[in-house]
Short mmCIF file of C-alpha atoms and ligand atoms in Angstrom, two decimals:
data_model
loop_
_atom_site.label_atom_id
_atom_site.label_comp_id
_atom_site.label_asym_id
_atom_site.label_seq_id
_atom_site.Cartn_x
_atom_site.Cartn_y
_atom_site.Cartn_z
CA UNK A 1 -66.89 98.86 29.71
CA UNK A 2 -65.37 95.38 28.30
CA UNK A 3 -64.16 95.37 24.89
CA UNK A 4 -63.94 92.56 22.43
CA UNK A 5 -62.08 92.04 19.24
CA UNK A 6 -64.67 92.77 16.88
CA UNK A 7 -65.63 96.33 18.52
CA UNK A 8 -64.61 99.16 15.91
CA UNK A 9 -60.92 99.71 16.17
CA UNK A 10 -60.26 101.94 13.00
CA UNK A 11 -58.26 105.14 13.66
CA UNK A 12 -59.63 108.33 12.03
CA UNK A 13 -56.39 108.63 10.62
CA UNK A 14 -56.70 105.09 8.81
CA UNK A 15 -59.84 106.74 7.37
CA UNK A 16 -58.93 110.45 6.40
CA UNK A 17 -55.40 109.99 4.37
CA UNK A 18 -53.85 112.61 2.25
CA UNK A 19 -52.55 111.29 -1.02
CA UNK A 20 -52.79 111.78 -4.68
CA UNK A 21 -56.35 111.03 -6.54
CA UNK A 22 -58.45 109.71 -8.16
CA UNK A 23 -59.21 106.45 -6.38
CA UNK A 24 -58.55 105.43 -2.93
CA UNK A 25 -59.11 101.79 -4.15
CA UNK A 26 -57.44 102.08 -7.16
CA UNK A 27 -54.63 104.75 -6.37
CA UNK A 28 -53.94 105.13 -2.77
CA UNK A 29 -54.73 101.14 -1.77
CA UNK A 30 -52.46 99.58 -4.74
CA UNK A 31 -49.66 102.06 -3.87
CA UNK A 32 -49.79 101.24 -0.13
CA UNK A 33 -50.01 97.07 -1.01
CA UNK A 34 -46.88 97.95 -3.35
CA UNK A 35 -44.78 99.73 -0.54
CA UNK A 36 -45.68 97.06 1.67
CA UNK A 37 -44.24 94.25 -0.59
CA UNK A 38 -40.99 96.36 -0.92
CA UNK A 39 -40.72 96.26 2.62
CA UNK A 40 -41.44 92.94 2.81
CA UNK A 41 -38.73 92.14 0.27
CA UNK A 42 -36.33 94.34 2.25
CA UNK A 43 -37.00 92.28 5.52
CA UNK A 44 -36.50 89.11 3.39
CA UNK A 45 -33.35 90.46 1.56
CA UNK A 46 -30.99 88.06 3.58
CA UNK A 47 -32.37 85.10 2.30
CA UNK A 48 -32.52 86.41 -1.42
CA UNK A 49 -29.14 84.99 -2.37
CA UNK A 50 -29.71 81.51 -1.02
CA UNK A 51 -32.96 81.46 -2.92
CA UNK A 52 -31.39 82.98 -6.25
CA UNK A 53 -29.16 80.07 -7.64
CA UNK A 54 -28.49 82.16 -10.67
CA UNK A 55 -26.62 85.19 -9.87
CA UNK A 56 -26.61 86.87 -13.31
CA UNK A 57 -30.52 86.33 -13.48
CA UNK A 58 -32.07 89.63 -12.51
CA UNK A 59 -34.83 90.06 -9.90
CA UNK A 60 -37.91 92.23 -10.94
CA UNK A 61 -41.20 92.64 -9.66
CA UNK A 62 -44.33 91.24 -11.29
CA UNK A 63 -47.65 92.48 -10.86
CA UNK A 64 -51.09 91.06 -11.58
CA UNK A 65 -54.19 92.82 -11.36
CA UNK A 66 -57.76 91.48 -10.89
CA UNK A 67 -61.15 92.57 -10.81
CA UNK A 68 -62.24 96.12 -10.92
CA UNK A 69 -58.61 96.99 -10.47
CA UNK A 70 -57.96 95.33 -13.90
CA UNK A 71 -61.03 96.49 -15.79
CA UNK A 72 -60.64 100.29 -14.74
CA UNK A 73 -57.21 100.39 -13.46
CA UNK A 74 -55.93 102.51 -16.53
CA UNK A 75 -58.15 105.44 -16.03
CA UNK A 76 -57.53 105.29 -12.32
CA UNK A 77 -53.86 105.68 -12.45
CA UNK A 78 -53.22 102.03 -10.65
CA UNK A 79 -50.40 100.75 -12.70
CA UNK A 80 -48.31 104.27 -11.99
CA UNK A 81 -49.54 103.94 -8.49
CA UNK A 82 -48.40 100.54 -7.77
CA UNK A 83 -44.81 101.38 -9.39
CA UNK A 84 -44.50 104.36 -7.77
CA UNK A 85 -45.31 102.15 -4.20
CA UNK A 86 -42.43 99.71 -5.57
CA UNK A 87 -40.25 102.39 -5.84
CA UNK A 88 -40.29 103.31 -2.32
CA UNK A 89 -43.30 105.95 -2.14
CA UNK A 90 -46.24 105.91 0.01
CA UNK A 91 -49.41 108.17 -0.77
CA UNK A 92 -49.27 110.82 1.74
CA UNK A 93 -45.45 111.64 0.29
CA UNK A 94 -45.69 110.87 -3.43
CA UNK A 95 -45.64 113.94 -5.23
CA UNK A 96 -48.56 113.97 -8.21
CA UNK A 97 -45.79 115.07 -10.69
CA UNK A 98 -44.04 111.89 -10.01
CA UNK A 99 -47.01 109.85 -10.58
CA UNK A 100 -47.60 112.07 -14.05
CA UNK A 101 -44.27 111.03 -15.26
CA UNK A 102 -44.27 107.46 -14.37
CA UNK A 103 -47.09 107.49 -16.66
CA UNK A 104 -45.46 108.86 -19.56
CA UNK A 105 -42.72 106.07 -20.52
CA UNK A 106 -44.25 102.55 -20.15
CA UNK A 107 -41.15 100.88 -21.18
CA UNK A 108 -38.91 102.70 -18.72
CA UNK A 109 -36.89 100.32 -16.49
CA UNK A 110 -36.66 101.54 -12.95
CA UNK A 111 -34.17 99.77 -10.01
CA UNK A 112 -34.77 99.98 -6.39
CA UNK A 113 -32.44 98.09 -3.72
CA UNK A 114 -33.11 95.83 -1.12
CA UNK A 115 -29.79 94.85 0.55
CA UNK A 116 -27.19 94.51 -1.94
CA UNK A 117 -29.82 93.39 -4.62
CA UNK A 118 -31.46 95.58 -7.24
CA UNK A 119 -34.59 94.85 -8.24
CA UNK A 120 -36.17 95.88 -11.66
CA UNK A 121 -39.53 97.48 -11.89
CA UNK A 122 -41.70 98.78 -14.77
CA UNK A 123 -45.20 99.37 -15.94
CA UNK A 124 -44.79 96.83 -18.30
CA UNK A 125 -44.46 94.18 -15.73
CA UNK A 126 -47.78 94.99 -14.38
CA UNK A 127 -50.53 92.97 -16.04
CA UNK A 128 -54.23 93.31 -15.98
CA UNK A 129 -55.53 89.66 -15.67
CA UNK A 130 -59.30 88.63 -15.02
CA UNK A 131 -62.01 90.81 -14.07
CA UNK A 132 -63.98 88.34 -12.90
CA UNK A 133 -62.22 85.61 -10.31
CA UNK A 134 -62.48 83.84 -6.91
CA UNK A 135 -60.78 86.10 -4.73
CA UNK A 136 -62.44 87.49 -1.51
CA UNK A 137 -62.52 91.08 -2.78
CA UNK A 138 -62.79 92.35 -6.24
CA UNK A 139 -59.77 94.65 -6.16
CA UNK A 140 -57.00 92.16 -5.95
CA UNK A 141 -53.26 92.49 -6.92
CA UNK A 142 -50.73 89.90 -6.75
CA UNK A 143 -47.02 91.20 -6.32
CA UNK A 144 -44.17 88.92 -6.80
CA UNK A 145 -40.46 89.14 -6.95
CA UNK A 146 -39.12 86.71 -9.68
CA UNK A 147 -35.88 85.74 -10.93
CA UNK A 148 -35.90 86.61 -14.57
CA UNK A 149 -33.67 84.42 -16.39
CA UNK A 150 -34.22 85.29 -19.82
CA UNK A 151 -32.45 88.65 -20.84
CA UNK A 152 -35.11 89.33 -23.54
CA UNK A 153 -37.48 91.25 -21.36
CA UNK A 154 -40.14 91.08 -19.16
CA UNK A 155 -42.77 89.69 -21.66
CA UNK A 156 -41.43 86.28 -20.94
CA UNK A 157 -43.51 83.95 -18.67
CA UNK A 158 -42.14 84.42 -14.90
CA UNK A 159 -40.48 81.59 -13.28
CA UNK A 160 -41.91 80.76 -9.71
CA UNK A 161 -41.58 83.47 -7.50
CA UNK A 162 -39.32 83.88 -4.80
CA UNK A 163 -41.93 85.63 -2.78
CA UNK A 164 -45.08 86.61 -3.38
CA UNK A 165 -48.11 88.15 -1.85
CA UNK A 166 -51.98 88.49 -2.58
CA UNK A 167 -53.26 92.06 -1.68
CA UNK A 168 -56.76 93.43 -1.24
CA UNK A 169 -57.69 96.79 -1.63
CA UNK A 170 -60.99 97.12 0.22
CA UNK A 171 -61.94 100.66 -0.13
CA UNK A 172 -61.00 103.99 1.07
CA UNK A 173 -57.12 103.06 0.41
CA UNK A 174 -57.63 100.41 3.15
CA UNK A 175 -55.54 96.94 2.22
CA UNK A 176 -55.39 93.59 3.44
CA UNK A 177 -53.75 90.52 2.10
CA UNK A 178 -54.14 86.79 2.42
CA UNK A 179 -53.82 85.72 6.08
CA UNK A 180 -53.84 89.48 6.84
CA UNK A 181 -54.86 89.91 10.77
CA UNK A 182 -55.45 93.51 11.85
CA UNK A 183 -52.48 95.31 13.63
CA UNK A 184 -51.71 94.76 17.41
CA UNK A 185 -52.83 97.89 18.57
CA UNK A 186 -54.91 99.78 21.50
CA UNK A 187 -58.30 98.93 22.23
CA UNK A 188 -61.11 101.34 22.04
CA UNK A 189 -62.17 102.49 25.68
CA UNK A 190 -65.73 102.40 24.50
CA UNK A 191 -66.75 99.44 22.11
CA UNK A 192 -69.26 99.81 19.60
CA UNK A 193 -69.88 97.83 16.34
CA UNK A 194 -73.44 99.56 15.13
CA UNK A 195 -75.31 102.85 16.04
CA UNK A 196 -77.44 101.32 18.38
CA UNK A 197 -74.63 100.46 20.48
CA UNK A 198 -72.69 103.80 20.12
CA UNK A 199 -76.36 105.26 21.14
CA UNK A 200 -76.04 103.25 24.03
CA UNK A 201 -72.41 104.37 24.78
CA UNK A 202 -73.29 107.94 24.63
CA UNK A 203 -76.35 107.57 26.86
CA UNK A 204 -74.26 105.53 29.48
CA UNK A 205 -71.40 107.94 29.50
CA UNK A 206 -73.03 111.00 28.61
CA UNK A 207 -70.28 111.90 26.36
CA UNK A 208 -70.75 113.71 22.90
CA UNK A 209 -69.58 111.99 19.97
CA UNK A 210 -66.73 113.82 19.39
CA UNK A 211 -65.36 113.29 23.16
CA UNK A 212 -66.22 109.42 22.58
CA UNK A 213 -64.02 109.55 19.21
CA UNK A 214 -61.22 111.09 20.81
CA UNK A 215 -61.13 109.26 23.89
CA UNK A 216 -61.20 105.83 21.65
CA UNK A 217 -58.54 107.27 19.22
CA UNK A 218 -56.25 108.14 22.22
CA UNK A 219 -56.46 104.46 23.37
CA UNK A 220 -56.19 103.13 19.70
CA UNK A 221 -53.50 104.79 18.49
CA UNK A 222 -51.56 105.88 21.58
CA UNK A 223 -51.45 109.38 20.45
CA UNK A 224 -52.09 112.40 22.93
CA UNK A 225 -55.32 114.74 22.32
CA UNK A 226 -53.35 117.72 21.07
CA UNK A 227 -51.32 115.56 18.90
CA UNK A 228 -54.75 114.12 17.37
CA UNK A 229 -56.20 117.43 17.22
CA UNK A 230 -53.20 119.01 15.29
CA UNK A 231 -52.95 116.30 12.97
CA UNK A 232 -57.14 116.61 12.40
CA UNK A 233 -56.32 120.23 11.78
CA UNK A 234 -53.97 119.43 9.14
CA UNK A 235 -56.17 117.29 7.35
CA UNK A 236 -58.80 119.95 7.50
CA UNK A 237 -56.23 122.45 5.72
CA UNK A 238 -55.25 119.87 3.03
CA UNK A 239 -59.03 119.46 2.40
CA UNK A 240 -59.64 123.32 2.50
CA UNK A 241 -56.72 123.73 0.23
CA UNK A 242 -57.85 121.08 -2.51
CA UNK A 243 -61.03 123.36 -2.70
CA UNK A 244 -59.00 126.46 -3.28
CA UNK A 245 -56.89 124.82 -5.60
CA UNK A 246 -59.68 123.70 -7.81
CA UNK A 247 -61.35 127.12 -7.77
CA UNK A 248 -58.36 128.62 -9.31
CA UNK A 249 -57.62 126.15 -12.17
CA UNK A 250 -59.62 125.37 -15.50
CA UNK A 251 -58.96 123.70 -18.83
CA UNK A 252 -59.23 119.98 -19.59
CA UNK A 253 -58.74 117.03 -17.20
CA UNK A 254 -56.15 114.25 -17.99
CA UNK A 255 -57.49 111.23 -20.10
CA UNK A 256 -59.41 110.88 -23.38
CA UNK A 257 -62.77 112.06 -22.35
CA UNK A 258 -61.85 115.91 -22.96
CA UNK A 259 -63.51 116.67 -19.73
CA UNK A 260 -63.33 120.54 -18.88
CA UNK A 261 -62.85 121.85 -15.49
CA UNK A 262 -66.05 123.84 -14.34
CA UNK A 263 -65.67 124.66 -10.66
CA UNK A 264 -63.83 127.83 -11.25
CA UNK A 265 -66.16 129.24 -13.80
CA UNK A 266 -69.30 128.00 -11.40
CA UNK A 267 -67.80 129.56 -8.60
CA UNK A 268 -67.54 133.06 -10.23
CA UNK A 269 -71.15 132.74 -11.76
CA UNK A 270 -72.52 131.90 -8.38
CA UNK A 271 -70.82 134.95 -6.66
CA UNK A 272 -72.81 137.18 -8.96
CA UNK A 273 -76.23 135.66 -8.14
CA UNK A 274 -78.83 137.84 -6.63
CA UNK A 275 -80.47 135.18 -4.86
CA UNK A 276 -78.76 134.28 -1.57
CA UNK A 277 -80.14 130.80 -1.52
CA UNK A 278 -79.19 130.27 -5.41
CA UNK A 279 -75.66 131.48 -4.52
CA UNK A 280 -75.36 129.18 -1.44
CA UNK A 281 -76.32 126.16 -3.24
CA UNK A 282 -74.06 127.00 -6.30
CA UNK A 283 -71.47 127.57 -4.17
CA UNK A 284 -71.61 124.24 -2.54
CA UNK A 285 -71.59 122.79 -6.06
CA UNK A 286 -68.57 124.78 -7.05
CA UNK A 287 -66.76 123.55 -3.76
CA UNK A 288 -67.53 119.83 -3.97
CA UNK A 289 -66.58 119.82 -7.83
CA UNK A 290 -63.19 121.89 -7.44
CA UNK A 291 -62.03 118.90 -4.97
CA UNK A 292 -63.41 116.53 -7.30
CA UNK A 293 -61.56 118.02 -10.25
CA UNK A 294 -58.37 118.07 -8.23
CA UNK A 295 -58.90 114.59 -7.49
CA UNK A 296 -59.55 113.55 -11.33
CA UNK A 297 -56.33 115.48 -12.08
CA UNK A 298 -54.08 113.54 -9.59
CA UNK A 299 -53.96 115.96 -7.04
CA UNK A 300 -53.60 115.74 -3.20
CA UNK A 301 -56.71 115.31 -1.44
CA UNK A 302 -57.95 113.62 1.52
CA UNK A 303 -60.01 110.32 1.40
CA UNK A 304 -63.60 110.88 2.76
CA UNK A 305 -64.40 108.15 2.87
CA UNK A 306 -62.55 107.60 -0.80
CA UNK A 307 -60.80 109.68 -3.18
CA UNK A 308 -63.57 109.26 -5.55
CA UNK A 309 -65.91 110.81 -3.01
CA UNK A 310 -63.43 113.18 -1.62
CA UNK A 311 -65.25 116.70 -2.63
CA UNK A 312 -68.09 116.17 -0.42
CA UNK A 313 -66.75 116.75 3.01
CA UNK A 314 -64.33 119.63 1.85
CA UNK A 315 -67.32 121.15 0.34
CA UNK A 316 -69.24 121.41 3.88
CA UNK A 317 -66.14 122.39 5.60
CA UNK A 318 -65.54 124.96 3.26
CA UNK A 319 -68.95 126.57 3.47
CA UNK A 320 -69.23 126.23 7.14
CA UNK A 321 -66.13 127.89 7.85
CA UNK A 322 -66.48 130.62 4.78
CA UNK A 323 -69.93 131.44 4.57
CA UNK A 324 -71.83 130.17 7.74
CA UNK A 325 -68.86 131.29 10.01
CA UNK A 326 -68.64 128.11 11.84
CA UNK A 327 -65.71 128.14 14.37
CA UNK A 328 -62.48 126.00 13.90
CA UNK A 329 -63.42 123.83 17.20
CA UNK A 330 -67.00 123.20 16.00
CA UNK A 331 -65.31 121.94 12.73
CA UNK A 332 -62.70 119.93 14.33
CA UNK A 333 -65.46 118.60 16.40
CA UNK A 334 -67.86 117.92 13.26
CA UNK A 335 -65.05 115.92 11.61
CA UNK A 336 -64.88 113.36 14.36
CA UNK A 337 -68.69 112.69 14.19
CA UNK A 338 -68.52 112.21 10.41
CA UNK A 339 -65.48 109.75 11.02
CA UNK A 340 -68.01 107.82 13.25
CA UNK A 341 -70.35 107.34 10.22
CA UNK A 342 -67.92 106.23 8.16
CA UNK A 343 -66.56 103.81 10.88
CA UNK A 344 -70.34 102.18 11.08
CA UNK A 345 -70.71 102.30 7.05
CA UNK A 346 -67.21 100.21 6.76
CA UNK A 347 -67.83 97.89 9.74
CA UNK A 348 -71.25 96.96 8.81
CA UNK A 349 -71.33 97.33 4.73
CA UNK A 350 -68.67 98.58 2.66
CA UNK A 351 -67.05 102.08 1.29
CA UNK A 352 -65.85 100.86 -2.10
CA UNK A 353 -67.60 101.33 -5.25
CA UNK A 354 -66.24 97.83 -6.31
CA UNK A 355 -68.07 96.32 -3.24
CA UNK A 356 -71.48 98.30 -3.23
CA UNK A 357 -71.37 100.90 -6.03
CA UNK A 358 -71.42 104.54 -5.50
CA UNK A 359 -73.67 104.58 -2.38
CA UNK A 360 -70.59 103.30 -0.68
CA UNK A 361 -68.54 106.19 -1.50
CA UNK A 362 -70.64 109.52 -2.52
CA UNK A 363 -73.37 108.09 -0.39
CA UNK A 364 -71.37 107.69 2.71
CA UNK A 365 -69.52 110.83 1.94
CA UNK A 366 -72.61 112.69 1.99
CA UNK A 367 -73.95 111.09 5.01
CA UNK A 368 -70.63 111.96 6.93
CA UNK A 369 -70.85 115.45 5.52
CA UNK A 370 -74.45 115.83 6.87
CA UNK A 371 -73.07 114.37 10.47
CA UNK A 372 -70.30 117.09 10.22
CA UNK A 373 -72.77 119.71 9.44
CA UNK A 374 -75.36 118.73 12.14
CA UNK A 375 -72.50 118.34 14.98
CA UNK A 376 -71.11 121.47 14.06
CA UNK A 377 -73.97 123.44 14.24
CA UNK A 378 -74.59 122.17 17.59
CA UNK A 379 -77.30 119.28 16.97
CA UNK A 380 -78.05 116.59 19.32
CA UNK A 381 -76.70 113.16 18.88
CA UNK A 382 -79.96 111.89 17.53
CA UNK A 383 -80.13 114.77 15.04
CA UNK A 384 -76.63 113.87 13.73
CA UNK A 385 -77.61 110.26 13.53
CA UNK A 386 -80.73 111.31 11.77
CA UNK A 387 -78.96 113.51 9.21
CA UNK A 388 -76.58 111.21 8.31
CA UNK A 389 -79.35 108.54 7.85
CA UNK A 390 -81.24 110.78 5.54
CA UNK A 391 -78.03 111.76 3.51
CA UNK A 392 -77.18 107.81 2.97
CA UNK A 393 -81.02 106.71 2.37
CA UNK A 394 -81.32 108.70 -0.82
CA UNK A 395 -78.04 107.26 -2.36
CA UNK A 396 -79.42 103.59 -1.73
CA UNK A 397 -79.02 102.07 -5.03
CA UNK A 398 -76.58 104.57 -6.38
CA UNK A 399 -74.31 102.46 -9.05
CA UNK A 400 -70.74 102.99 -9.79
CA UNK A 401 -70.31 103.43 -13.78
CA UNK A 402 -67.40 105.44 -14.73
CA UNK A 403 -67.31 106.45 -17.92
CA UNK A 404 -63.83 105.24 -19.79
CA UNK A 405 -62.81 104.03 -16.29
CA UNK A 406 -61.85 107.71 -15.19
CA UNK A 407 -63.08 109.40 -12.01
CA UNK A 408 -64.80 112.16 -13.78
CA UNK A 409 -67.92 111.22 -15.39
CA UNK A 410 -70.26 110.81 -13.22
CA UNK A 411 -67.90 111.53 -10.42
CA UNK A 412 -67.26 115.01 -10.19
CA UNK A 413 -70.98 116.27 -10.51
CA UNK A 414 -71.98 113.59 -8.08
CA UNK A 415 -69.77 115.37 -5.62
CA UNK A 416 -71.73 118.39 -5.94
CA UNK A 417 -75.02 116.32 -5.46
CA UNK A 418 -73.44 114.57 -2.51
CA UNK A 419 -72.91 117.75 -0.92
CA UNK A 420 -76.39 119.08 -1.40
CA UNK A 421 -77.98 116.30 -0.17
CA UNK A 422 -76.09 116.22 2.87
CA UNK A 423 -76.77 119.89 3.42
CA UNK A 424 -80.53 119.13 2.81
CA UNK A 425 -80.54 116.17 5.11
CA UNK A 426 -79.22 118.27 7.72
CA UNK A 427 -81.82 121.07 7.23
CA UNK A 428 -84.89 118.36 6.97
CA UNK A 429 -83.43 116.25 10.39
CA UNK A 430 -82.83 119.62 12.21
CA UNK A 431 -86.46 120.37 11.57
CA UNK A 432 -88.03 117.57 12.33
CA UNK A 433 -88.57 116.12 15.70
CA UNK A 434 -85.70 113.48 16.24
CA UNK A 435 -87.87 111.24 18.06
CA UNK A 436 -90.57 111.15 15.14
CA UNK A 437 -87.68 109.62 12.70
CA UNK A 438 -88.61 106.11 11.61
CA UNK A 439 -85.52 104.84 9.94
CA UNK A 440 -82.10 104.29 12.03
CA UNK A 441 -78.52 104.80 10.83
CA UNK A 442 -78.12 100.98 11.34
CA UNK A 443 -81.02 100.06 9.10
CA UNK A 444 -79.94 102.02 6.17
CA UNK A 445 -76.45 100.67 6.18
CA UNK A 446 -78.10 97.32 6.48
CA UNK A 447 -79.92 98.22 3.19
CA UNK A 448 -76.87 99.54 1.64
CA UNK A 449 -74.98 96.20 2.30
CA UNK A 450 -77.94 94.21 0.81
CA UNK A 451 -78.30 96.36 -2.10
CA UNK A 452 -74.69 96.18 -2.80
CA UNK A 453 -74.43 92.27 -2.41
CA UNK A 454 -77.25 92.06 -4.95
CA UNK A 455 -75.98 94.79 -7.31
CA UNK A 456 -74.69 93.18 -10.71
CA UNK A 457 -70.92 93.34 -10.73
CA UNK A 458 -70.95 95.66 -14.00
CA UNK A 459 -72.12 98.31 -11.82
CA UNK A 460 -69.42 98.11 -9.53
CA UNK A 461 -66.27 100.24 -10.69
CA UNK A 462 -65.92 97.94 -13.60
CA UNK A 463 -67.34 100.40 -16.54
CA UNK A 464 -68.96 97.47 -17.92
CA UNK A 465 -72.61 98.87 -17.33
CA UNK A 466 -74.98 101.57 -16.98
CA UNK A 467 -73.41 105.12 -17.92
CA UNK A 468 -70.05 103.85 -18.84
CA UNK A 469 -71.68 101.70 -21.63
CA UNK A 470 -74.60 104.26 -22.62
CA UNK A 471 -72.78 107.24 -22.92
CA UNK A 472 -69.94 105.48 -25.20
CA UNK A 473 -72.95 104.14 -27.42
CA UNK A 474 -74.66 107.67 -27.70
S1 LIG B 1 -69.15 106.46 -9.81
FE1 LIG B 1 -68.96 106.94 -7.55
S2 LIG B 1 -67.85 105.31 -6.66
FE2 LIG B 1 -67.69 105.24 -8.89
S3 LIG B 1 -65.66 105.69 -9.30
FE3 LIG B 1 -67.02 107.39 -9.52
S4 LIG B 1 -67.29 108.52 -7.20
FE4 LIG B 1 -66.36 106.51 -7.14
#
């Protein structure tokens, strides 16, 4: 099959990333952008002395946050994430405690070395700029390397930058920048842009979804089959561990809302429920909220597709493994089917609350989880598609209005709702005749894209509308 540049070329490991919460677009993406800028400065270190005619002037990083990053960055921990990236941390290796410590002292000066030059970095050099702007993506940040002439401090107007890059955090921890071109990597063996084409490839090749995904992953990343499976297993363990940690903790979450963790208590009560159906549903709620609470606390989670929605997939994984005795191989293969759903949503709509509202986060997370359950329990590709479609269809129009800018209300309970809808979508899809299903996954993704485009900006992760406003006014 011939391939062209606009087929889906996303790697499973671009999608599923481990890192500290609470937000993939506000924490992981900005940290990656800042780390990328540090590497850029190191690459360009040789030219810095020539560009710095005043040797006694100090070099410093200045950052401007725009759009939703500016509106809700504080509650999402964006400033600390950017600073951590500038200090050399990447999301997968950044200890949550390091971020917490950074947040505690806003005026502390940090230094980082590029070549022989020291560069200053601090939270006070990170500025929250306009919420409305003309950049192509809502979550935009401009990072500059400047030479501060005035020793009076970072609050003085910075001179022209020596180096500057305009970054976009486009959702799910993915970043781009002005002039960005997709990385040169292998081409997928099986090209598809949408579900209709994916369905056709599956029909022609006779492959199962997970086999197709695996063959593409090997071609795109150059990794061997066993290395991919090992990495996938490691990510599943991080997801399962995030549920376990959440079930073991109680107390208040960070921030000013005073939100108390509920997952552990819910789990204990669920275990004592006499009705098996009640017990299963209540436990699923507890699993999803456990990871979502860990995410809100800045703990390590896996984006699926984002941090905000990171509780949905682990809830179903945990339930399949511990309550429904589904084997490891089926879980792993289900993860690959879930990734295919996220790729389609990302390619043909968006997976960021700042772009399309929560339908792109918990909605897509729920569709992924529905595909996971259906595939892991041996359903046909048609049923996997229908399960994902049903889960996403019943999240259409869902706004993103985090109260106080924290990924807590409505996000934590919303993960529980997404998990239950995912299982219900699987039940409906696996019970009906798949050929009688009238709505395709492509149709519902197109509807999500259109709904997201028409959605007022105040409902797209700015905390300027909806519950974020009405709850404050109560
Ligand atoms: S409301 Fe949904 S999209 Fe918005 S921050 Fe919360 S989980 Fe993310």
